[in-house]
Amino acid sequence: MIVPRGVRLGYGVGSFCTATFGAVPGLLLLYYMTNFLAVPAWLAGVVVAAPKIWDLVVNPLVGRWSDRTVSRMGPRRPWMLAGACTLPPAFAALFAGPPLTGTPAAIYVGVVFLLAATAYALFEVPYKAMPAEMTGDYHERTALLQWRMVFIGAATVISGVVAPAIVNSQGDGGTLSSYRLMGVTIAS
């Protein structure tokens, strides 16, 4: 079965969002916590690493849930919709928290980052399973994954430029409010 170009494009767009979530915290979260929230570097490192460890638990669970789901929308879409609706507010909250510093700020960012990572898993795990269900043809699956990779590359480049540019929009190396603006803008 040939997958129409519009479906390929639509599938690829999902990776634009997920790659942005992967790139921006990787670039800015550690610096934000240590320089603006006064979180000790070792604790900020733990906060940034915790969602990676959480992925080892949540990803297989989401995979199992989406494999077993029976829905009129199909087994994957309800989970993807849940992730797509919860990841943007969680991402915005990551950089727009209450005025906390030190350990309380680390706890806030850690909890929100774990929630964002969970929302990300709700979308990403079923999303990656979809090509096998969209077509049985090896070449068509390869074409779907090519579109996905194009959007990953574009998102990494764009978010890697735009997010720091928003943070440094005043030319001052960033402020707490510029990080908040960036979080809300990128989440949108």
CSV table of C-alpha atoms in Angstrom, one decimal:
chain,number,residue,atom,x,y,z
A,1,MET,CA,0.0,0.0,0.0
A,2,ILE,CA,1.4,3.4,-1.0
A,3,VAL,CA,1.1,6.0,1.8
A,4,PRO,CA,0.0,9.3,0.4
A,5,ARG,CA,2.3,12.3,0.7
A,6,GLY,CA,0.0,14.1,3.0
A,7,VAL,CA,0.0,11.2,5.4
A,8,ARG,CA,3.8,11.1,5.3
A,9,LEU,CA,4.0,14.8,6.0
A,10,GLY,CA,1.5,14.6,8.8
A,11,TYR,CA,3.4,11.7,10.4
A,12,GLY,CA,6.7,13.6,10.1
A,13,VAL,CA,5.3,16.7,11.8
A,14,GLY,CA,5.0,14.7,15.0
A,15,SER,CA,8.7,14.5,15.2
A,16,PHE,CA,9.1,18.3,15.0
A,17,CYS,CA,7.5,18.6,18.4
A,18,THR,CA,9.2,15.7,20.0
A,19,ALA,CA,12.6,16.8,18.8
A,20,THR,CA,12.0,20.3,20.1
A,21,PHE,CA,11.2,18.8,23.6
A,22,GLY,CA,14.5,16.8,23.4
A,23,ALA,CA,16.6,19.8,22.3
A,24,VAL,CA,15.5,22.7,24.4
A,25,PRO,CA,15.9,21.3,27.9
A,26,GLY,CA,19.1,19.7,26.8
A,27,LEU,CA,20.5,23.1,25.8
A,28,LEU,CA,19.0,25.3,28.5
A,29,LEU,CA,17.6,23.6,31.5
A,30,LEU,CA,20.8,22.9,33.4
A,31,TYR,CA,22.0,26.5,32.9
A,32,TYR,CA,18.6,27.9,33.9
A,33,MET,CA,18.6,25.9,37.1
A,34,THR,CA,22.1,26.7,38.2
A,35,ASN,CA,22.3,30.4,37.1
A,36,PHE,CA,18.7,31.6,37.6
A,37,LEU,CA,17.2,29.3,40.2
A,38,ALA,CA,20.4,28.9,42.3
A,39,VAL,CA,20.2,25.1,42.3
A,40,PRO,CA,23.5,23.5,43.1
A,41,ALA,CA,25.1,22.0,40.0
A,42,TRP,CA,25.1,18.4,41.3
A,43,LEU,CA,21.4,18.6,42.2
A,44,ALA,CA,20.5,20.2,38.8
A,45,GLY,CA,22.4,17.3,37.2
A,46,VAL,CA,20.2,14.8,39.1
A,47,VAL,CA,17.1,16.7,38.0
A,48,VAL,CA,18.1,16.6,34.4
A,49,ALA,CA,19.0,12.9,34.6
A,50,ALA,CA,15.9,11.7,36.5
A,51,PRO,CA,13.5,11.8,33.4
A,52,LYS,CA,16.0,9.6,31.5
A,53,ILE,CA,15.9,7.0,34.2
A,54,TRP,CA,12.1,7.4,34.4
A,55,ASP,CA,11.9,6.6,30.7
A,56,LEU,CA,13.1,3.1,31.5
A,57,VAL,CA,10.0,2.6,33.5
A,58,VAL,CA,7.3,4.6,31.7
A,59,ASN,CA,8.1,3.8,28.1
A,60,PRO,CA,7.5,0.0,28.3
A,61,LEU,CA,4.3,0.7,30.3
A,62,VAL,CA,3.0,3.1,27.6
A,63,GLY,CA,3.9,0.6,24.9
A,64,ARG,CA,2.0,-2.1,26.6
A,65,TRP,CA,-1.0,0.2,27.2
A,66,SER,CA,-1.1,1.3,23.6
A,67,ASP,CA,-0.7,-2.2,22.3
A,68,ARG,CA,-3.7,-3.3,24.4
A,69,THR,CA,-6.0,-0.3,23.8
A,70,VAL,CA,-9.2,-0.9,21.9
A,71,SER,CA,-10.7,2.4,20.8
A,72,ARG,CA,-12.7,3.7,17.8
A,73,MET,CA,-9.7,5.9,17.1
A,74,GLY,CA,-7.3,3.0,17.1
A,75,PRO,CA,-4.9,1.8,19.7
A,76,ARG,CA,-2.3,4.6,19.4
A,77,ARG,CA,-4.2,7.8,18.9
A,78,PRO,CA,-5.8,8.1,22.4
A,79,TRP,CA,-2.4,7.9,24.0
A,80,MET,CA,-0.9,10.3,21.4
A,81,LEU,CA,-3.7,12.8,22.0
A,82,ALA,CA,-3.2,12.6,25.8
A,83,GLY,CA,0.5,13.3,25.3
A,84,ALA,CA,-0.1,16.1,22.8
A,85,CYS,CA,-2.5,17.8,25.1
A,86,THR,CA,-0.4,17.5,28.3
A,87,LEU,CA,3.2,18.1,27.0
A,88,PRO,CA,2.9,21.8,26.0
A,89,PRO,CA,1.6,23.0,29.4
A,90,ALA,CA,4.1,20.9,31.2
A,91,PHE,CA,6.9,22.2,29.0
A,92,ALA,CA,5.8,25.8,29.7
A,93,ALA,CA,5.6,25.2,33.4
A,94,LEU,CA,9.1,23.8,33.3
A,95,PHE,CA,10.5,27.3,32.7
A,96,ALA,CA,7.6,29.3,34.3
A,97,GLY,CA,7.4,28.1,37.8
A,98,PRO,CA,6.9,29.9,41.1
A,99,PRO,CA,9.6,32.2,42.5
A,100,LEU,CA,11.7,29.4,44.1
A,101,THR,CA,15.4,29.0,44.4
A,102,GLY,CA,17.8,26.2,45.6
A,103,THR,CA,16.4,22.9,46.6
A,104,PRO,CA,12.7,23.9,46.5
A,105,ALA,CA,13.3,25.1,42.9
A,106,ALA,CA,15.0,21.8,42.1
A,107,ILE,CA,12.1,19.8,43.5
A,108,TYR,CA,9.6,21.9,41.4
A,109,VAL,CA,11.6,21.5,38.2
A,110,GLY,CA,12.1,17.8,38.9
A,111,VAL,CA,8.5,17.1,39.3
A,112,VAL,CA,7.4,19.1,36.3
A,113,PHE,CA,10.2,17.6,34.2
A,114,LEU,CA,9.0,14.1,35.2
A,115,LEU,CA,5.4,15.1,34.2
A,116,ALA,CA,6.7,16.5,30.9
A,117,ALA,CA,8.7,13.3,30.3
A,118,THR,CA,5.6,11.2,31.0
A,119,ALA,CA,3.5,13.3,28.6
A,120,TYR,CA,6.3,12.9,26.0
A,121,ALA,CA,6.2,9.1,26.4
A,122,LEU,CA,2.4,9.1,26.0
A,123,PHE,CA,2.9,10.6,22.6
A,124,GLU,CA,6.3,9.3,21.4
A,125,VAL,CA,6.0,5.6,22.2
A,126,PRO,CA,2.8,5.0,20.3
A,127,TYR,CA,3.9,7.4,17.6
A,128,LYS,CA,7.0,5.3,16.9
A,129,ALA,CA,4.9,2.1,16.6
A,130,MET,CA,2.6,3.6,14.0
A,131,PRO,CA,4.6,3.0,10.8
A,132,ALA,CA,4.3,-0.7,11.1
A,133,GLU,CA,0.6,-0.4,11.3
A,134,MET,CA,0.3,2.2,8.5
A,135,THR,CA,1.8,0.0,5.8
A,136,GLY,CA,3.2,-3.5,5.4
A,137,ASP,CA,5.5,-2.4,2.7
A,138,TYR,CA,9.2,-2.0,3.8
A,139,HIS,CA,9.8,0.9,1.3
A,140,GLU,CA,6.8,2.8,2.5
A,141,ARG,CA,7.8,2.5,6.1
A,142,THR,CA,11.3,3.7,5.1
A,143,ALA,CA,9.7,6.7,3.4
A,144,LEU,CA,7.6,7.5,6.5
A,145,LEU,CA,10.8,7.4,8.6
A,146,GLN,CA,12.6,9.6,6.2
A,147,TRP,CA,10.0,12.3,6.7
A,148,ARG,CA,10.3,11.8,10.4
A,149,MET,CA,14.1,12.3,10.3
A,150,VAL,CA,13.7,15.5,8.2
A,151,PHE,CA,11.5,17.0,10.8
A,152,ILE,CA,13.8,15.9,13.6
A,153,GLY,CA,16.7,17.7,11.9
A,154,ALA,CA,14.6,20.8,11.2
A,155,ALA,CA,13.3,20.9,14.8
A,156,THR,CA,16.7,20.5,16.3
A,157,VAL,CA,18.2,23.3,14.2
A,158,ILE,CA,15.3,25.7,14.6
A,159,SER,CA,14.7,25.1,18.4
A,160,GLY,CA,18.5,25.2,19.0
A,161,VAL,CA,18.5,28.7,17.5
A,162,VAL,CA,15.1,30.1,18.4
A,163,ALA,CA,15.0,29.1,22.1
A,164,PRO,CA,18.4,30.7,23.0
A,165,ALA,CA,17.5,33.7,20.9
A,166,ILE,CA,14.3,34.3,22.9
A,167,VAL,CA,16.2,33.9,26.1
A,168,ASN,CA,18.9,36.3,25.0
A,169,SER,CA,16.5,38.7,23.2
A,170,GLN,CA,17.6,41.7,25.3
A,171,GLY,CA,21.3,40.9,24.7
A,172,ASP,CA,21.9,40.4,28.4
A,173,GLY,CA,22.4,36.7,28.6
A,174,GLY,CA,18.8,36.1,29.7
A,175,THR,CA,16.5,36.8,32.6
A,176,LEU,CA,14.1,34.8,34.5
A,177,SER,CA,11.2,36.4,32.5
A,178,SER,CA,13.0,35.7,29.2
A,179,TYR,CA,13.2,32.0,30.2
A,180,ARG,CA,9.5,32.1,31.0
A,181,LEU,CA,8.7,33.7,27.7
A,182,MET,CA,10.8,31.1,25.9
A,183,GLY,CA,9.0,28.2,27.7
A,184,VAL,CA,5.6,29.5,26.7
A,185,THR,CA,6.6,30.4,23.2
A,186,ILE,CA,8.3,27.0,22.5
A,187,ALA,CA,5.3,25.2,24.1
A,188,SER,CA,2.9,27.0,21.8
